[in-house]
Coordinates of C-alpha atoms and ligand atoms in Angstrom, one line a residue:
M169 CA -0.2 0.1 -0.1
K170 CA 2.8 2.3 1.0
T171 CA 4.7 1.5 -2.3
L172 CA 1.3 2.5 -4.2
S173 CA 0.9 5.6 -2.5
I174 CA 4.6 6.6 -3.4
F175 CA 3.7 5.7 -6.9
I176 CA 0.4 8.0 -6.8
L177 CA 2.7 10.8 -5.1
I178 CA 4.9 10.8 -8.0
L179 CA 2.5 10.3 -10.7
A180 CA -0.2 12.8 -9.6
T181 CA -2.6 11.4 -12.4
A182 CA -1.4 8.1 -12.4
L183 CA -4.0 5.4 -13.9
C184 CA -5.5 3.3 -11.2
C185 CA -4.5 0.0 -10.5
N186 CA -7.6 -2.4 -10.4
C187 CA -7.5 -2.0 -6.9
T188 CA -9.9 -4.4 -5.0
S189 CA -11.0 -4.0 -1.6
C190 CA -8.7 -4.8 1.1
G191 CA -11.2 -5.1 3.8
N192 CA -13.5 -2.8 5.0
K193 CA -11.6 -1.0 8.0
A194 CA -10.8 2.5 7.3
S195 CA -9.7 4.9 9.8
A196 CA -10.2 9.1 9.0
V197 CA -7.6 10.9 7.1
K198 CA -4.3 9.0 7.1
T199 CA -3.4 10.4 3.7
P200 CA -0.5 12.9 3.3
P201 CA -1.6 16.5 3.3
D202 CA -0.9 17.2 -0.1
M203 CA -2.8 14.2 -1.4
L204 CA -5.9 15.3 0.6
D205 CA -6.3 18.0 -2.3
R206 CA -6.6 15.4 -4.8
I207 CA -10.3 14.9 -3.5
L208 CA -12.1 18.1 -3.4
L209 CA -15.3 18.0 -1.7
N210 CA -17.6 19.8 0.6
Q211 CA -15.8 19.4 4.0
V212 CA -18.8 20.4 5.9
G213 CA -21.2 18.0 4.0
Y214 CA -24.6 17.5 2.6
L215 CA -28.4 17.2 3.3
P216 CA -29.5 13.7 2.9
I217 CA -31.6 14.5 -0.2
S218 CA -28.9 17.0 -2.1
A219 CA -26.9 16.1 -4.8
K220 CA -23.3 15.0 -3.7
I221 CA -20.5 15.2 -6.1
A222 CA -16.8 15.3 -5.2
L223 CA -14.0 16.2 -7.8
L224 CA -11.0 14.1 -8.3
R225 CA -7.7 15.2 -9.5
L226 CA -6.6 11.4 -9.9
K227 CA -7.4 8.9 -12.6
T228 CA -9.2 6.1 -11.0
D229 CA -12.0 3.4 -12.7
K230 CA -13.7 3.6 -9.3
F231 CA -14.1 5.7 -5.7
E232 CA -15.6 4.6 -2.4
V233 CA -17.3 6.3 0.2
V234 CA -16.4 4.7 3.7
D235 CA -18.4 5.4 6.8
V236 CA -15.6 6.7 9.0
S237 CA -17.2 5.1 12.7
S238 CA -17.5 1.6 11.2
G239 CA -15.0 1.5 8.4
T240 CA -17.6 0.2 6.1
I241 CA -17.6 0.9 2.4
V242 CA -21.3 2.1 2.0
F243 CA -20.7 3.2 -1.7
T244 CA -19.0 2.5 -4.7
G245 CA -18.9 4.5 -8.0
K246 CA -17.6 5.3 -11.3
P247 CA -16.0 8.7 -11.8
G248 CA -17.0 10.9 -14.9
A249 CA -14.7 11.9 -17.6
F250 CA -11.7 14.6 -16.9
K251 CA -12.4 18.0 -17.7
Y252 CA -9.9 21.0 -18.0
W253 CA -10.7 24.2 -16.2
D254 CA -8.8 27.1 -18.0
K255 CA -9.3 29.2 -14.5
S256 CA -7.9 26.8 -12.4
G257 CA -5.2 25.1 -15.1
D258 CA -6.1 21.6 -13.8
S259 CA -8.4 18.7 -14.8
V260 CA -11.0 17.2 -12.5
C261 CA -13.6 14.6 -12.8
T262 CA -16.7 13.9 -10.9
A263 CA -17.3 11.3 -8.1
D264 CA -21.1 11.2 -7.7
F265 CA -22.6 9.7 -4.7
S266 CA -26.1 11.4 -4.4
A267 CA -27.6 8.1 -3.7
L268 CA -26.0 8.0 -0.6
T269 CA -28.7 9.4 2.1
T270 CA -28.0 7.9 5.4
P271 CA -26.8 10.2 8.0
G272 CA -23.3 9.6 9.2
K273 CA -19.8 10.7 8.7
Y274 CA -17.9 9.6 5.6
Q275 CA -14.7 9.9 3.6
V276 CA -14.2 9.5 -0.1
R277 CA -11.3 7.4 -0.9
L278 CA -9.4 6.1 -3.8
Y279 CA -7.2 3.2 -4.6
N280 CA -8.3 1.2 -1.1
D281 CA -7.5 3.5 1.7
S282 CA -4.3 5.0 -0.1
V283 CA -6.0 8.5 -0.9
N284 CA -8.7 9.6 1.5
S285 CA -10.6 13.1 1.4
Y286 CA -11.3 15.0 4.4
V287 CA -14.4 13.8 6.8
F288 CA -17.8 15.3 6.0
E289 CA -21.1 14.5 7.0
I290 CA -24.4 13.7 5.9
D291 CA -27.1 15.0 8.0
E292 CA -30.5 16.9 8.1
N293 CA -28.8 19.6 10.3
V294 CA -25.6 19.7 8.7
Y295 CA -25.7 23.5 8.1
S296 CA -27.0 24.7 11.2
D297 CA -24.0 25.4 13.3
I298 CA -22.3 26.9 10.3
A299 CA -25.2 29.1 9.5
K300 CA -25.2 30.2 13.1
A301 CA -21.5 31.2 13.2
S302 CA -21.9 33.2 9.8
L303 CA -24.2 35.4 11.5
K304 CA -22.5 35.3 14.6
A305 CA -19.5 36.6 12.6
F306 CA -21.5 40.3 12.7
Y307 CA -21.7 40.0 16.2
L308 CA -18.1 39.7 16.7
N309 CA -17.3 42.5 14.1
R310 CA -19.6 44.8 16.0
S311 CA -18.0 48.3 16.8
G312 CA -18.5 50.0 20.2
M313 CA -19.5 47.1 21.8
E314 CA -17.6 44.4 24.3
I315 CA -17.7 41.0 23.2
T316 CA -18.2 39.1 26.4
K317 CA -16.9 35.6 27.1
E318 CA -20.7 34.4 27.2
F319 CA -21.3 35.1 23.7
G320 CA -17.8 35.3 22.3
G321 CA -16.2 32.5 24.1
K322 CA -12.3 32.6 23.5
W323 CA -13.0 35.5 21.0
A324 CA -14.1 37.9 24.0
R325 CA -12.7 41.2 23.7
P326 CA -13.4 44.8 25.3
A327 CA -15.2 47.4 23.4
G328 CA -13.5 49.5 20.7
H329 CA -14.5 52.7 18.8
P330 CA -17.4 53.9 20.7
D331 CA -17.6 56.7 17.9
T332 CA -19.5 58.9 20.3
L333 CA -17.0 61.8 19.3
V334 CA -16.5 61.7 15.8
F335 CA -15.1 64.8 13.9
V336 CA -16.9 66.2 10.7
H337 CA -13.8 66.1 8.2
S338 CA -13.1 69.4 6.0
S339 CA -14.6 67.5 3.2
A340 CA -18.0 67.2 4.9
V341 CA -18.3 70.5 6.3
S342 CA -21.8 72.4 6.2
A343 CA -23.2 75.6 7.7
Q344 CA -24.5 73.6 10.7
R345 CA -21.5 71.3 10.8
P346 CA -18.1 73.3 10.2
E347 CA -14.9 71.5 10.3
G348 CA -14.1 70.0 13.8
F349 CA -17.7 69.9 14.7
K350 CA -18.2 66.7 16.7
L351 CA -20.8 64.2 16.4
S352 CA -22.1 61.0 17.7
S353 CA -22.3 58.0 15.5
P354 CA -22.0 54.7 17.4
G355 CA -22.5 51.1 16.9
G356 CA -22.8 49.2 13.4
W357 CA -20.3 46.5 12.4
Y358 CA -16.7 47.1 11.2
D359 CA -16.7 47.0 7.5
A360 CA -14.2 44.0 7.2
G361 CA -10.8 43.3 8.4
D362 CA -10.4 46.9 9.1
Y363 CA -12.3 49.1 11.7
N364 CA -14.0 51.6 9.3
K365 CA -17.6 51.9 8.8
Y366 CA -18.5 52.5 5.1
I367 CA -22.0 53.3 4.1
V368 CA -22.3 51.9 0.7
N369 CA -20.9 48.6 1.8
S370 CA -23.1 48.8 4.9
G371 CA -26.1 49.4 2.8
I372 CA -26.0 46.1 0.7
S373 CA -24.9 43.8 3.6
T374 CA -27.8 45.2 5.6
Y375 CA -30.1 44.8 2.5
T376 CA -29.1 41.0 2.4
L377 CA -29.9 40.1 5.9
L378 CA -33.3 42.0 5.5
L379 CA -34.0 40.0 2.4
F380 CA -33.1 37.0 4.1
Y381 CA -35.7 37.9 6.9
Q382 CA -38.3 38.7 4.2
V383 CA -37.8 35.4 2.4
Y384 CA -37.5 33.2 5.3
P385 CA -39.5 34.5 8.0
E386 CA -40.4 31.1 9.7
Y387 CA -36.6 30.1 10.1
C388 CA -36.0 33.5 11.5
A389 CA -38.7 33.2 14.0
T390 CA -36.6 30.2 15.7
F391 CA -33.3 30.9 14.5
K392 CA -30.7 31.7 17.2
D393 CA -27.2 32.5 17.3
N394 CA -26.3 33.0 20.9
I395 CA -25.9 36.8 20.9
P396 CA -26.5 39.1 24.0
E397 CA -30.1 40.1 22.4
S398 CA -31.1 36.4 22.1
S399 CA -33.2 36.5 25.1
N400 CA -35.5 39.4 23.8
T401 CA -38.5 38.9 21.6
I402 CA -37.0 40.0 18.2
P403 CA -35.5 37.3 16.1
D404 CA -31.7 37.4 16.1
V405 CA -31.4 38.0 12.5
M406 CA -33.4 41.3 13.1
D407 CA -31.5 42.3 16.1
E408 CA -28.3 41.7 14.0
F409 CA -29.1 43.9 11.4
L410 CA -30.8 46.5 13.6
Y411 CA -27.5 46.9 15.2
N412 CA -26.1 48.3 12.1
L413 CA -29.5 49.9 10.4
R414 CA -29.2 52.2 13.9
W415 CA -25.7 53.2 13.2
M416 CA -26.8 53.9 9.5
L417 CA -29.2 56.3 10.4
T418 CA -26.7 58.4 12.5
M419 CA -24.8 59.0 9.3
Q420 CA -27.5 61.2 7.7
D421 CA -27.2 64.8 8.1
P422 CA -30.4 65.8 9.3
A423 CA -30.3 69.5 8.0
D424 CA -30.0 68.4 4.3
G425 CA -30.5 64.7 4.3
G426 CA -27.2 63.8 2.5
V427 CA -25.3 60.8 3.8
Y428 CA -21.5 60.9 4.7
H429 CA -19.7 58.2 2.7
K430 CA -17.8 56.6 5.6
L431 CA -16.9 56.9 9.3
T432 CA -13.2 56.6 9.3
N433 CA -9.7 56.8 10.6
K434 CA -7.4 58.7 8.4
A435 CA -5.5 55.7 7.7
F436 CA -5.7 52.0 8.1
C437 CA -4.2 51.1 11.8
D438 CA -1.9 48.4 12.5
F439 CA -2.9 44.9 13.6
V440 CA -4.0 45.8 17.2
M441 CA -7.3 44.9 19.0
P442 CA -10.2 47.1 18.5
G443 CA -10.0 48.9 22.1
K444 CA -6.5 49.7 21.3
A445 CA -7.1 51.6 18.2
N446 CA -7.7 55.0 19.5
D447 CA -6.8 57.1 16.4
A448 CA -9.2 60.0 15.7
R449 CA -12.3 59.1 13.9
Y450 CA -14.1 61.5 11.1
V451 CA -17.0 61.4 9.0
V452 CA -16.0 62.3 5.3
Q453 CA -17.7 63.7 2.5
K454 CA -21.3 63.0 1.5
S455 CA -21.7 61.4 -1.4
T456 CA -24.6 60.3 -4.2
A457 CA -23.6 56.4 -3.9
A458 CA -23.7 56.6 0.0
S459 CA -27.2 58.6 0.0
L460 CA -28.9 56.3 -2.6
D461 CA -27.9 52.9 -1.1
F462 CA -28.8 54.4 2.4
A463 CA -32.3 55.4 0.7
A464 CA -32.6 51.9 -0.6
T465 CA -31.9 50.0 2.3
M466 CA -33.9 52.2 4.9
A467 CA -36.9 52.0 2.3
M468 CA -36.4 48.2 2.4
A469 CA -36.1 48.4 6.2
S470 CA -39.2 50.3 6.6
R471 CA -41.2 47.7 4.7
V472 CA -39.8 44.7 7.1
L473 CA -40.4 46.9 10.1
A474 CA -43.9 47.8 9.1
K475 CA -44.9 44.0 9.7
S476 CA -43.5 44.0 13.1
E477 CA -45.8 43.7 16.2
S478 CA -43.5 45.8 18.3
P479 CA -44.6 49.7 18.3
E480 CA -41.0 50.7 18.9
L481 CA -40.1 48.9 15.6
I482 CA -43.1 50.2 13.8
N483 CA -41.8 53.8 14.7
L484 CA -38.3 52.7 13.8
G485 CA -39.7 51.9 10.4
K486 CA -41.4 55.3 10.1
T487 CA -38.1 56.9 10.8
C488 CA -36.4 54.6 8.1
L489 CA -38.9 55.7 5.7
Y490 CA -38.6 59.2 6.3
S491 CA -34.8 59.1 6.3
A492 CA -35.0 57.3 3.0
K493 CA -37.1 60.0 1.2
K494 CA -34.9 62.7 2.5
A495 CA -31.7 60.9 1.4
F496 CA -33.0 59.8 -2.2
A497 CA -34.2 63.9 -2.5
W498 CA -30.5 64.7 -1.8
A499 CA -29.0 62.5 -4.2
K500 CA -31.5 63.7 -6.9
A501 CA -30.3 67.1 -6.1
N502 CA -26.7 66.2 -6.1
P503 CA -26.6 63.2 -8.7
A504 CA -22.9 63.5 -9.3
R505 CA -21.2 63.7 -5.8
Y506 CA -18.8 60.7 -6.8
F507 CA -16.7 59.5 -3.9
K508 CA -12.8 59.7 -3.9
N509 CA -10.7 60.0 -0.9
P510 CA -9.8 63.5 0.2
S511 CA -6.3 64.4 0.7
G512 CA -5.1 62.9 4.0
I513 CA -7.7 60.2 4.1
S514 CA -6.5 56.5 2.7
T515 CA -9.0 54.0 3.8
G516 CA -11.4 52.1 1.6
E517 CA -13.0 54.0 -1.2
Y518 CA -15.9 52.1 -2.4
D519 CA -15.9 54.5 -5.5
D520 CA -18.5 54.2 -7.8
T521 CA -19.2 56.4 -10.6
K522 CA -21.7 54.6 -12.4
L523 CA -24.8 55.5 -10.5
Q524 CA -27.9 54.5 -12.6
D525 CA -28.3 51.2 -10.7
E526 CA -28.2 52.7 -7.6
F527 CA -30.7 55.3 -8.6
F528 CA -32.8 52.6 -9.9
W529 CA -32.6 50.5 -6.7
A530 CA -33.3 53.7 -4.4
A531 CA -36.5 54.4 -6.5
T532 CA -37.7 50.9 -6.7
E533 CA -37.4 50.5 -2.7
L534 CA -39.0 53.6 -2.3
G535 CA -41.9 53.0 -4.7
L536 CA -42.4 49.6 -3.0
A537 CA -42.3 51.1 0.7
E538 CA -44.6 54.0 -0.4
N539 CA -46.8 52.1 -2.4
N540 CA -45.9 54.7 -5.3
L541 CA -45.6 52.4 -8.1
S542 CA -45.0 55.6 -10.4
L543 CA -41.5 55.8 -9.0
I544 CA -40.7 52.4 -10.6
S545 CA -40.1 51.9 -14.5
K546 CA -41.0 48.6 -16.3
K547 CA -38.3 49.6 -19.0
E548 CA -35.5 50.2 -16.5
I549 CA -36.2 46.4 -14.9
S550 CA -35.0 45.1 -18.4
E551 CA -32.3 47.5 -18.6
Q552 CA -30.6 46.3 -15.6
E553 CA -27.2 44.5 -16.1
M554 CA -27.3 40.7 -15.5
K555 CA -24.8 41.0 -12.5
V556 CA -25.0 39.7 -8.9
P557 CA -25.6 42.3 -6.4
S558 CA -22.3 43.6 -5.0
W559 CA -21.2 47.1 -3.3
D560 CA -20.9 48.8 -6.8
Y561 CA -23.9 47.1 -8.6
S562 CA -27.4 47.5 -7.0
G563 CA -29.4 46.6 -10.2
M564 CA -30.2 43.5 -9.4
S565 CA -31.3 44.2 -5.8
G566 CA -33.9 46.3 -7.3
V567 CA -35.3 43.3 -9.3
I568 CA -34.9 40.8 -6.4
S569 CA -37.0 43.0 -4.3
L570 CA -39.6 43.9 -7.3
S571 CA -39.7 39.8 -8.0
L572 CA -40.7 39.2 -4.5
S573 CA -43.2 42.1 -3.9
D574 CA -46.6 41.1 -2.5
N575 CA -48.1 44.4 -3.8
M576 CA -51.5 43.5 -5.6
E577 CA -51.0 46.3 -7.9
A578 CA -47.3 45.6 -9.0
S579 CA -48.4 42.3 -10.8
E580 CA -47.1 43.9 -14.0
I581 CA -43.8 45.1 -13.0
R582 CA -43.3 42.1 -10.6
A583 CA -43.8 39.7 -13.6
E584 CA -41.3 41.4 -15.4
A585 CA -38.8 41.3 -12.7
Q586 CA -39.5 37.4 -12.1
K587 CA -39.0 37.0 -15.9
T588 CA -35.5 38.7 -15.4
I589 CA -34.4 36.5 -12.4
L590 CA -35.5 33.5 -13.8
A591 CA -33.5 34.2 -17.1
F592 CA -30.6 35.3 -15.1
A593 CA -30.7 32.0 -13.1
D594 CA -31.2 30.0 -15.9
K595 CA -28.0 31.4 -17.3
L596 CA -26.1 30.7 -14.4
L597 CA -27.3 27.4 -14.2
E598 CA -26.2 26.5 -17.6
K599 CA -22.8 27.9 -16.9
S600 CA -22.6 25.6 -13.8
E601 CA -23.8 22.7 -15.7
K602 CA -20.9 23.1 -18.3
S603 CA -18.2 24.0 -15.7
P604 CA -15.6 21.3 -15.0
Y605 CA -15.9 22.7 -11.2
K606 CA -19.6 23.1 -11.5
V607 CA -19.8 26.4 -10.4
S608 CA -21.5 29.5 -12.4
L609 CA -18.4 31.8 -11.6
D610 CA -16.2 32.2 -14.3
F611 CA -14.7 35.7 -13.7
F612 CA -12.8 36.2 -10.4
K613 CA -13.0 39.6 -8.7
W614 CA -11.7 40.5 -5.5
G615 CA -14.4 39.0 -3.1
S616 CA -14.8 36.3 -5.5
N617 CA -16.5 33.9 -2.9
S618 CA -19.0 36.3 -2.4
D619 CA -19.9 36.5 -6.1
V620 CA -20.4 32.7 -5.7
A621 CA -22.8 33.2 -2.8
N622 CA -24.6 35.9 -4.4
E623 CA -25.1 33.6 -7.7
A624 CA -26.7 31.1 -5.3
I625 CA -28.9 33.7 -3.8
I626 CA -30.0 34.5 -7.4
K627 CA -31.0 30.7 -7.6
L628 CA -32.5 30.6 -4.3
I629 CA -34.8 33.5 -5.4
A630 CA -35.7 31.6 -8.7
Y631 CA -36.5 28.8 -6.8
K632 CA -38.6 30.8 -4.6
I633 CA -40.4 32.4 -7.5
S634 CA -40.7 29.3 -9.6
N635 CA -40.7 26.3 -7.1
N636 CA -38.6 24.6 -9.8
S637 CA -36.2 22.3 -8.2
K638 CA -34.0 22.2 -11.3
Y639 CA -32.0 25.0 -9.3
L640 CA -31.3 23.0 -6.0
A641 CA -28.2 21.0 -7.6
S642 CA -26.4 24.2 -8.8
I643 CA -27.1 26.0 -5.5
Q644 CA -25.5 22.8 -3.6
S645 CA -22.7 23.2 -6.0
D646 CA -22.0 26.8 -4.9
V647 CA -22.1 25.8 -1.5
D648 CA -19.7 23.0 -2.0
Y649 CA -17.3 25.5 -4.0
L650 CA -17.1 27.7 -0.8
L651 CA -16.7 24.7 1.6
G652 CA -13.9 22.9 -0.2
R653 CA -14.7 21.9 -3.6
N654 CA -12.6 24.5 -5.1
A655 CA -9.3 24.5 -6.8
T656 CA -7.5 25.5 -3.6
G657 CA -9.2 23.0 -1.5
Y658 CA -9.7 25.2 1.5
C659 CA -13.0 25.3 3.3
F660 CA -13.3 29.1 3.0
V661 CA -15.3 29.8 6.3
T662 CA -13.0 30.0 9.3
G663 CA -13.4 27.4 11.8
F664 CA -15.2 24.8 9.8
G665 CA -13.8 21.9 7.4
G666 CA -10.9 19.7 7.2
K667 CA -8.3 22.5 5.4
Q668 CA -9.2 25.6 7.5
V669 CA -8.2 28.9 6.7
M670 CA -6.2 30.1 9.6
N671 CA -4.9 33.6 8.9
I672 CA -7.5 35.8 7.7
H673 CA -6.6 39.5 7.2
H674 CA -8.7 40.6 9.9
R675 CA -7.5 42.7 12.8
P676 CA -9.2 41.2 15.9
S677 CA -8.3 37.6 14.7
G678 CA -4.5 38.8 13.9
A679 CA -4.1 40.4 17.3
D680 CA -6.0 38.5 19.9
G681 CA -3.5 35.8 20.5
V682 CA -5.9 33.0 20.0
P683 CA -4.5 30.8 17.4
E684 CA -7.8 30.2 15.6
P685 CA -9.3 32.9 13.7
C686 CA -12.8 34.4 14.7
P687 CA -15.0 31.8 13.4
G688 CA -18.0 32.0 10.6
F689 CA -16.1 34.6 8.5
L690 CA -16.3 33.9 4.5
A691 CA -12.4 34.5 3.5
G692 CA -12.4 36.8 0.0
G693 CA -11.1 34.1 -2.2
T694 CA -9.3 33.6 -5.1
N695 CA -8.3 36.2 -7.9
T696 CA -5.3 37.7 -9.5
I697 CA -6.3 41.5 -9.4
V698 CA -3.3 42.1 -6.8
L699 CA -0.6 39.4 -7.1
N700 CA 2.0 41.1 -4.7
D701 CA -0.1 41.6 -1.4
C702 CA 2.6 39.2 0.6
P703 CA 6.1 40.1 -0.2
G704 CA 7.9 36.7 -0.6
I705 CA 4.5 35.0 -1.6
T706 CA 4.2 33.7 -5.1
R707 CA 0.7 33.0 -5.9
S708 CA -0.8 31.2 -8.9
T709 CA -1.3 33.3 -12.0
F710 CA -4.8 30.8 -12.5
P711 CA -7.5 33.0 -11.1
A712 CA -9.4 30.2 -9.4
K713 CA -6.4 28.9 -7.8
S714 CA -4.8 32.0 -6.7
Y715 CA -5.2 32.6 -3.2
S716 CA -3.0 32.6 0.0
D717 CA -3.9 31.8 3.5
A718 CA -1.7 34.6 4.9
Q719 CA -2.8 37.6 7.2
C720 CA -0.9 39.8 4.6
S721 CA -3.0 38.6 1.7
Y722 CA -5.5 41.6 2.0
S723 CA -6.9 40.8 -1.6
T724 CA -7.5 37.2 -1.0
N725 CA -7.8 36.5 2.7
E726 CA -9.6 39.6 4.1
V727 CA -13.2 39.0 5.3
A728 CA -16.0 41.5 4.9
I729 CA -19.7 42.1 6.0
N730 CA -20.8 42.1 2.2
W731 CA -19.4 38.8 1.7
N732 CA -20.6 37.2 5.2
A733 CA -24.3 38.4 4.3
P734 CA -24.7 36.4 1.4
L735 CA -22.9 33.5 2.9
F736 CA -25.2 33.4 5.8
F737 CA -28.0 34.0 3.5
V738 CA -27.4 30.7 1.3
L739 CA -26.5 28.9 4.5
G740 CA -29.3 29.8 6.3
A741 CA -31.5 29.0 3.3
M742 CA -29.8 25.4 3.1
D743 CA -30.6 25.1 6.6
T744 CA -34.3 25.6 6.0
L745 CA -35.2 25.2 2.5
I746 CA -34.9 21.4 1.4
K747 CA -35.2 19.0 4.3
Ligands
9MR1060 O1 -14.3 44.6 -1.7 C1 -13.7 45.8 -2.1 C2 -13.1 45.4 -3.6 O2 -14.2 45.4 -4.6 C3 -12.2 46.7 -4.1 O3 -11.5 46.2 -5.4 C4 -11.1 46.9 -3.0 C5 -10.0 47.7 -3.3 O4 -10.9 49.1 -3.5 O5 -11.8 47.1 -1.9 C6 -12.6 46.2 -1.3 O6 -13.2 46.5 -0.2 C7 -12.5 46.9 1.0 C8 -12.6 48.2 1.5 O7 -11.9 48.9 0.7 C9 -11.9 48.6 3.0 N1 -12.4 47.5 3.9 C10 -12.1 46.2 3.4 C11 -12.6 45.7 1.8 C12 -12.5 44.5 1.6 O8 -11.1 44.2 1.3

């Protein structure tokens, strides 16, 4: 057996010997680490009824699935044909064991027990813990709040950035708020691995959680991720987005309705804990993009909160709508206040100069919130680009909201929006069916993992609209990709999987002295946009393989709220949808 392993190591694509079963005893993972990447699969696992497809990088005429606790071979199958992916620069073939539905812990193995996969699970609740962790990550990234041992475990930390004393930057002065004016803007989530708070990115992230709450209300009613608010009567998902929504409200200038682009330090700080990062904080220039994203998110929040039974939340919803209208009016009066970092400020820009989609999104959300359909143009729906939502593209967010509208008078525009979503989802489906790695993603941007999750959201919305189960296998494929069935072999969610991401570009994780990173965070993922972020580390030039689990790799290994929001959306959906 040892000789065979060496043979395989030398000849990575060796043709399989006609291995016969050597008994049915197998123990978990005894394969050399580099060989573990020869079988790519979802390292967390599958729901019993889901499609279950691993990818093999070795030629073999059969594969087996072994029950880890008993060592019994429970499934034997034949792999599909090898296919080359120009995005990863390698070839893989499929090992389909969808027919295995019995709950348990398993490994895929080749050549008897010489090449084993990571252990994975088949279980009805397989996504329960990881869905909780992916929302809990927002709690761990809260600004202005102590993370206690009770809720944060070993990631407990003192509060940082109270933001009760924030300066108006020279780029943001107004008659009522001259330079140096101090305001209070507490709460909200840190954007990412840095400690700044940006309205554009907060908008899309909060919207994604609001959308989840709208689409899966029953799941949200019982879902708990053990946060300080878990004992109140409000669902935890709502408690979490309220924490950021309330902060966002403080970023509007009450005098004119314009919204500051960001609340920030002058420069990114070192890798220190939040409570030790005490540089001055500023609100910087109002921008059209921030005001529109704010307007859309607040309008969506007003719709969601209007359905609450709590008078306090209903009132908050009214405040949101009022603020949304003021921000939209400001944006219309100031349609081209594009954001660029003013001199002396070097933190993230979220600089978008193409704002037709943001105007469409804000008008759509306001139209739906106020039941003023004259704000929404049917023509504009079909003019939106077939692209997933991202911080710089909101057209599809507007289409999603319209496609799910329960407004009786909106049937014509809803039908148009549904047609757009279904056409987009079908296109994504076709791509994943043709892709050797079985994903729709074929272009790798910064934060490519969030595009995979957002593509799954489009398919989930299409499934919701059509009830057509043809989307499910492709949604599963997206989840599989994020949890290990990708060209790097990493499970991209911290704290989960056999090959874990350990060194995210996340200040608290880097500075807390705890070996394991804060759990539940989605690493940005592979791309070739910046190849030199880590001196001394050479990354692959293949976009689907170009990733480094190193703290310095801000372009592939940072975390961000707009990446975790779709992650939670998809994992939460999987945890409730198809059982
Ligand atoms: O996600 C953003 C990505 O699309 C941009 O290309 C990149 C460079 O401008 O910035 C990313 O956003 C970062 C933000 O600017 C600051 N906080 C961390 C974000 C994630 O890396």
